[in-house]
PDB file of C-alpha atoms in Angstrom:
ATOM      1  CA  ALA A  20       0.000   0.000   0.000  1.00 40.00           C
ATOM      2  CA  GLY A  21       1.308   3.437  -0.972  1.00 43.00           C
ATOM      3  CA  SER A  22       1.586   6.311   1.464  1.00 42.00           C
ATOM      4  CA  GLN A  23      -1.011   9.104   1.490  1.00 41.00           C
ATOM      5  CA  MET A  24       1.432  11.418  -0.336  1.00 43.00           C
ATOM      6  CA  GLU A  25       1.806   8.916  -3.177  1.00 47.00           C
ATOM      7  CA  VAL A  26      -1.980   8.676  -3.486  1.00 51.00           C
ATOM      8  CA  ASP A  27      -2.418  12.452  -3.379  1.00 66.00           C
ATOM      9  CA  ALA A  28       0.689  13.445  -5.356  1.00 74.00           C
ATOM     10  CA  PRO A  29      -0.109  16.316  -7.710  1.00 89.00           C
ATOM     11  CA  SER A  30       0.111  15.473 -11.419  1.00 93.00           C
ATOM     12  CA  TRP A  31       3.201  17.683 -11.917  1.00 96.00           C
ATOM     13  CA  LEU A  32       5.035  15.726  -9.204  1.00 95.00           C
ATOM     14  CA  GLU A  33       3.886  12.378 -10.637  1.00 93.00           C
ATOM     15  CA  LYS A  34       5.296  13.454 -14.016  1.00 95.00           C
ATOM     16  CA  CYS A  35       8.651  14.294 -12.365  1.00 95.00           C
ATOM     17  CA  MET A  36       8.755  10.836 -10.756  1.00 93.00           C
ATOM     18  CA  ASP A  37       7.779   8.924 -13.921  1.00 93.00           C
ATOM     19  CA  PRO A  38      10.888   6.916 -14.910  1.00 92.00           C
ATOM     20  CA  ARG A  39       9.857   7.125 -18.590  1.00 94.00           C
ATOM     21  CA  GLU A  40      10.134  10.940 -18.472  1.00 95.00           C
ATOM     22  CA  LYS A  41      13.796  11.857 -18.963  1.00 97.00           C
ATOM     23  CA  ILE A  42      13.133  15.610 -18.952  1.00 98.00           C
ATOM     24  CA  VAL A  43      10.292  17.514 -17.268  1.00 98.00           C
ATOM     25  CA  PHE A  44       9.645  21.253 -17.229  1.00 98.00           C
ATOM     26  CA  VAL A  45       7.577  22.217 -14.168  1.00 98.00           C
ATOM     27  CA  ASP A  46       5.819  25.403 -15.265  1.00 97.00           C
ATOM     28  CA  THR A  47       5.192  27.731 -12.313  1.00 97.00           C
ATOM     29  CA  ASP A  48       2.887  30.095 -14.243  1.00 96.00           C
ATOM     30  CA  GLY A  49      -0.101  28.336 -12.627  1.00 92.00           C
ATOM     31  CA  ALA A  50       1.013  29.811  -9.290  1.00 93.00           C
ATOM     32  CA  GLY A  51       0.982  33.301 -10.814  1.00 89.00           C
ATOM     33  CA  LEU A  52       3.678  35.604 -12.129  1.00 88.00           C
ATOM     34  CA  ASP A  53       5.866  37.887 -10.027  1.00 91.00           C
ATOM     35  CA  LEU A  54       7.114  34.979  -7.905  1.00 93.00           C
ATOM     36  CA  GLU A  55      10.681  36.291  -7.835  1.00 95.00           C
ATOM     37  CA  ALA A  56      12.192  38.458  -5.098  1.00 96.00           C
ATOM     38  CA  ILE A  57      15.033  40.804  -6.040  1.00 94.00           C
ATOM     39  CA  ARG A  58      17.617  41.975  -3.514  1.00 92.00           C
ATOM     40  CA  GLY A  59      20.397  44.089  -4.987  1.00 89.00           C
ATOM     41  CA  THR A  60      21.680  42.222  -8.011  1.00 86.00           C
ATOM     42  CA  SER A  61      20.499  38.771  -6.957  1.00 90.00           C
ATOM     43  CA  VAL A  62      17.148  37.076  -7.316  1.00 96.00           C
ATOM     44  CA  SER A  63      15.345  34.266  -5.482  1.00 97.00           C
ATOM     45  CA  ASN A  64      12.044  32.471  -5.896  1.00 97.00           C
ATOM     46  CA  ALA A  65      10.538  30.738  -2.839  1.00 96.00           C
ATOM     47  CA  THR A  66       7.899  28.916  -4.907  1.00 97.00           C
ATOM     48  CA  GLU A  67      10.581  27.325  -7.071  1.00 97.00           C
ATOM     49  CA  SER A  68      12.635  26.372  -4.019  1.00 97.00           C
ATOM     50  CA  ASP A  69       9.528  24.676  -2.537  1.00 96.00           C
ATOM     51  CA  ILE A  70       9.035  22.741  -5.790  1.00 97.00           C
ATOM     52  CA  CYS A  71      12.707  21.667  -5.891  1.00 97.00           C
ATOM     53  CA  VAL A  72      12.565  20.448  -2.275  1.00 95.00           C
ATOM     54  CA  GLN A  73       9.311  18.536  -2.934  1.00 94.00           C
ATOM     55  CA  VAL A  74      10.822  16.821  -5.988  1.00 95.00           C
ATOM     56  CA  LEU A  75      14.000  16.031  -4.055  1.00 94.00           C
ATOM     57  CA  GLY A  76      11.959  14.573  -1.205  1.00 91.00           C
ATOM     58  CA  LYS A  77      10.063  12.246  -3.540  1.00 91.00           C
ATOM     59  CA  PHE A  78      13.303  10.986  -5.099  1.00 91.00           C
ATOM     60  CA  ILE A  79      14.992  10.162  -1.787  1.00 88.00           C
ATOM     61  CA  GLN A  80      11.839   8.998   0.032  1.00 85.00           C
ATOM     62  CA  GLY A  81      12.171   5.314   0.859  1.00 65.00           C
ATOM     63  CA  LYS A  82      15.848   5.421  -0.244  1.00 69.00           C
ATOM     64  CA  LYS A  83      14.817   5.148  -3.914  1.00 80.00           C
ATOM     65  CA  ILE A  84      17.650   7.427  -5.079  1.00 87.00           C
ATOM     66  CA  PRO A  85      20.816   8.013  -3.037  1.00 89.00           C
ATOM     67  CA  PRO A  86      21.075  11.735  -2.148  1.00 88.00           C
ATOM     68  CA  GLU A  87      24.596  11.960  -3.592  1.00 90.00           C
ATOM     69  CA  CYS A  88      23.147  11.132  -7.042  1.00 93.00           C
ATOM     70  CA  ILE A  89      21.023  14.305  -7.078  1.00 94.00           C
ATOM     71  CA  GLY A  90      22.129  17.860  -7.789  1.00 95.00           C
ATOM     72  CA  ILE A  91      20.154  21.089  -7.589  1.00 97.00           C
ATOM     73  CA  MET A  92      21.365  24.214  -9.364  1.00 96.00           C
ATOM     74  CA  SER A  93      20.503  27.775 -10.256  1.00 96.00           C
ATOM     75  CA  VAL A  94      22.353  30.642 -11.897  1.00 93.00           C
ATOM     76  CA  TYR A  95      21.475  32.951  -8.975  1.00 95.00           C
ATOM     77  CA  ASN A  96      23.535  32.909  -5.745  1.00 95.00           C
ATOM     78  CA  MET A  97      20.569  34.055  -3.644  1.00 97.00           C
ATOM     79  CA  GLN A  98      18.468  31.137  -4.946  1.00 97.00           C
ATOM     80  CA  VAL A  99      21.298  28.695  -4.267  1.00 97.00           C
ATOM     81  CA  SER A 100      21.526  30.011  -0.673  1.00 97.00           C
ATOM     82  CA  LEU A 101      17.760  29.644  -0.235  1.00 97.00           C
ATOM     83  CA  LEU A 102      17.837  26.103  -1.667  1.00 97.00           C
ATOM     84  CA  GLN A 103      20.816  25.107   0.510  1.00 95.00           C
ATOM     85  CA  GLN A 104      18.979  26.351   3.607  1.00 95.00           C
ATOM     86  CA  ARG A 105      15.765  24.537   2.641  1.00 95.00           C
ATOM     87  CA  VAL A 106      17.632  21.281   1.925  1.00 93.00           C
ATOM     88  CA  ARG A 107      19.497  21.538   5.262  1.00 90.00           C
ATOM     89  CA  ASP A 108      16.268  22.276   7.165  1.00 89.00           C
ATOM     90  CA  GLU A 109      14.354  19.479   5.466  1.00 85.00           C
ATOM     91  CA  TYR A 110      16.957  16.703   5.338  1.00 78.00           C
ATOM     92  CA  SER A 111      19.346  17.112   8.251  1.00 69.00           C
ATOM     93  CA  LYS A 112      16.721  16.007  10.820  1.00 59.00           C
ATOM     94  CA  GLY A 113      17.062  12.506  12.181  1.00 50.00           C
ATOM     95  CA  GLY A 114      20.427  11.870  10.578  1.00 52.00           C
ATOM     96  CA  ALA A 115      19.142  12.277   7.020  1.00 53.00           C
ATOM     97  CA  SER A 116      21.898  13.035   4.559  1.00 55.00           C
ATOM     98  CA  GLY A 117      21.063  16.612   3.540  1.00 57.00           C
ATOM     99  CA  GLY A 118      24.786  17.265   3.227  1.00 64.00           C
ATOM    100  CA  ALA A 119      25.120  14.636   0.488  1.00 83.00           C
ATOM    101  CA  ILE A 120      22.777  16.622  -1.764  1.00 89.00           C
ATOM    102  CA  GLU A 121      24.776  19.130  -3.775  1.00 92.00           C
ATOM    103  CA  VAL A 122      23.178  22.524  -4.283  1.00 95.00           C
ATOM    104  CA  HIS A 123      25.361  24.922  -6.272  1.00 95.00           C
ATOM    105  CA  THR A 124      25.447  27.574  -8.915  1.00 95.00           C
ATOM    106  CA  VAL A 125      25.656  26.357 -12.494  1.00 93.00           C
ATOM    107  CA  ASP A 126      29.287  27.491 -12.648  1.00 91.00           C
ATOM    108  CA  LYS A 127      30.253  25.204  -9.724  1.00 92.00           C
ATOM    109  CA  PHE A 128      28.680  22.197 -11.505  1.00 88.00           C
ATOM    110  CA  GLN A 129      30.776  22.711 -14.641  1.00 83.00           C
ATOM    111  CA  GLY A 130      32.609  19.499 -15.565  1.00 84.00           C
ATOM    112  CA  ARG A 131      30.579  17.375 -13.127  1.00 88.00           C
ATOM    113  CA  ASP A 132      27.483  15.238 -13.668  1.00 93.00           C
ATOM    114  CA  LYS A 133      24.752  13.786 -11.471  1.00 95.00           C
ATOM    115  CA  SER A 134      22.201  11.087 -12.185  1.00 95.00           C
ATOM    116  CA  ILE A 135      19.390  13.585 -11.542  1.00 96.00           C
ATOM    117  CA  ILE A 136      19.643  17.356 -11.921  1.00 97.00           C
ATOM    118  CA  ILE A 137      16.993  19.825 -10.792  1.00 98.00           C
ATOM    119  CA  ILE A 138      17.385  23.372 -12.169  1.00 98.00           C
ATOM    120  CA  SER A 139      15.614  26.420 -10.760  1.00 98.00           C
ATOM    121  CA  PHE A 140      15.464  29.205 -13.367  1.00 97.00           C
ATOM    122  CA  VAL A 141      14.118  31.667 -10.733  1.00 97.00           C
ATOM    123  CA  ARG A 142      12.893  34.464 -13.010  1.00 96.00           C
ATOM    124  CA  SER A 143       9.105  34.936 -12.884  1.00 96.00           C
ATOM    125  CA  ASN A 144       7.674  38.391 -13.509  1.00 95.00           C
ATOM    126  CA  SER A 145       4.925  40.130 -15.421  1.00 94.00           C
ATOM    127  CA  ARG A 146       7.576  42.231 -17.223  1.00 95.00           C
ATOM    128  CA  LEU A 147       8.737  38.941 -18.822  1.00 95.00           C
ATOM    129  CA  ASP A 148      12.321  39.890 -17.948  1.00 95.00           C
ATOM    130  CA  CYS A 149      14.807  37.009 -17.773  1.00 94.00           C
ATOM    131  CA  GLY A 150      17.665  39.206 -16.589  1.00 91.00           C
ATOM    132  CA  THR A 151      21.157  38.830 -18.021  1.00 91.00           C
ATOM    133  CA  LEU A 152      22.443  35.584 -16.447  1.00 90.00           C
ATOM    134  CA  LEU A 153      19.935  33.434 -18.350  1.00 92.00           C
ATOM    135  CA  LEU A 154      20.992  35.101 -21.606  1.00 92.00           C
ATOM    136  CA  ASP A 155      24.453  33.520 -21.293  1.00 90.00           C
ATOM    137  CA  TRP A 156      23.811  30.476 -23.430  1.00 88.00           C
ATOM    138  CA  ARG A 157      27.139  28.816 -22.503  1.00 90.00           C
ATOM    139  CA  ARG A 158      26.096  28.896 -18.835  1.00 90.00           C
ATOM    140  CA  VAL A 159      22.624  27.549 -19.681  1.00 91.00           C
ATOM    141  CA  ASN A 160      24.221  24.816 -21.817  1.00 92.00           C
ATOM    142  CA  VAL A 161      26.352  23.726 -18.829  1.00 92.00           C
ATOM    143  CA  ALA A 162      23.186  23.533 -16.715  1.00 93.00           C
ATOM    144  CA  LEU A 163      21.216  21.527 -19.247  1.00 94.00           C
ATOM    145  CA  THR A 164      23.978  18.971 -19.854  1.00 94.00           C
ATOM    146  CA  ARG A 165      24.818  17.890 -16.258  1.00 94.00           C
ATOM    147  CA  ALA A 166      22.075  15.237 -15.901  1.00 96.00           C
ATOM    148  CA  LYS A 167      22.992  11.632 -16.723  1.00 96.00           C
ATOM    149  CA  HIS A 168      19.469  10.185 -16.445  1.00 96.00           C
ATOM    150  CA  LYS A 169      16.849  12.792 -15.559  1.00 97.00           C
ATOM    151  CA  LEU A 170      16.543  16.556 -15.853  1.00 98.00           C
ATOM    152  CA  ILE A 171      13.879  18.500 -13.954  1.00 98.00           C
ATOM    153  CA  LEU A 172      13.525  22.150 -15.009  1.00 98.00           C
ATOM    154  CA  VAL A 173      11.539  24.533 -12.803  1.00 98.00           C
ATOM    155  CA  GLY A 174      10.497  27.931 -14.100  1.00 97.00           C
ATOM    156  CA  SER A 175       7.977  30.365 -15.489  1.00 97.00           C
ATOM    157  CA  SER A 176       7.295  29.440 -19.108  1.00 97.00           C
ATOM    158  CA  SER A 177       5.970  32.889 -19.982  1.00 97.00           C
ATOM    159  CA  THR A 178       9.016  34.689 -18.534  1.00 97.00           C
ATOM    160  CA  LEU A 179      11.507  32.263 -20.104  1.00 97.00           C
ATOM    161  CA  ALA A 180       9.696  32.320 -23.475  1.00 97.00           C
ATOM    162  CA  SER A 181      10.666  35.997 -23.796  1.00 96.00           C
ATOM    163  CA  VAL A 182      14.146  34.701 -24.766  1.00 94.00           C
ATOM    164  CA  PRO A 183      14.119  33.070 -28.252  1.00 93.00           C
ATOM    165  CA  ILE A 184      16.287  30.068 -27.324  1.00 91.00           C
ATOM    166  CA  PHE A 185      14.121  29.271 -24.276  1.00 96.00           C
ATOM    167  CA  ASP A 186      10.985  29.800 -26.363  1.00 96.00           C
ATOM    168  CA  ALA A 187      12.276  27.195 -28.852  1.00 95.00           C
ATOM    169  CA  MET A 188      13.194  24.816 -26.004  1.00 96.00           C
ATOM    170  CA  LEU A 189       9.767  25.182 -24.372  1.00 97.00           C
ATOM    171  CA  LYS A 190       7.985  24.582 -27.690  1.00 98.00           C
ATOM    172  CA  ALA A 191      10.076  21.438 -28.265  1.00 97.00           C
ATOM    173  CA  LEU A 192       9.367  20.200 -24.726  1.00 97.00           C
ATOM    174  CA  GLY A 193       5.661  20.916 -25.268  1.00 97.00           C
ATOM    175  CA  ARG A 194       5.638  18.868 -28.486  1.00 97.00           C
ATOM    176  CA  LYS A 195       7.261  15.984 -26.606  1.00 96.00           C
ATOM    177  CA  GLY A 196       4.751  16.193 -23.731  1.00 96.00           C
ATOM    178  CA  CYS A 197       7.407  17.222 -21.193  1.00 97.00           C
ATOM    179  CA  LEU A 198       5.553  20.187 -19.667  1.00 97.00           C
ATOM    180  CA  ALA A 199       4.037  19.791 -16.200  1.00 96.00           C
ATOM    181  CA  PRO A 200       1.863  22.721 -15.068  1.00 96.00           C
ATOM    182  CA  TYR A 201       2.358  23.479 -11.373  1.00 95.00           C
ATOM    183  CA  LYS A 202      -0.621  24.400  -9.223  1.00 85.00           C
ATOM    184  CA  ARG A 203      -0.398  25.274  -5.533  1.00 77.00           C
TER     185      ARG A 203
END
């Protein structure tokens, strides 16, 4: 018998857990736009960090995936700090191995792979402004090529689609049935 969470798992989370799905884009637009918080030159997104931690929890629940096989990344330092704090808070209780889960900026993941990669794109605003870090296609390429088996992308499709390369990627993922609309 499955646990209550497995029975009640939202469809976006089920899609992330489906072993047949090698890439999933969790679209946060269903939670509204303007999810980002800007402080100085850095940006964070609490909704995306919640999604990343939920996905992580499902992967390591019942020891299905060893924590050291999972990486979480973002291009924004403030988001990485938020994610590191959330992972520590959630997985260091009771001797869980929160420290084995790597949460870094994209640049720190360069040259290294993980079985599962979760990427938080952070930007979500009604101005449809991706900022400058996501315009660096080499950096984005590093992010998208770190996963050996599964890639979970978390972001606002409408904000990301304002950049032609992301628009093309989202359209391709849509054609392949890889989009998972997030609802709170």
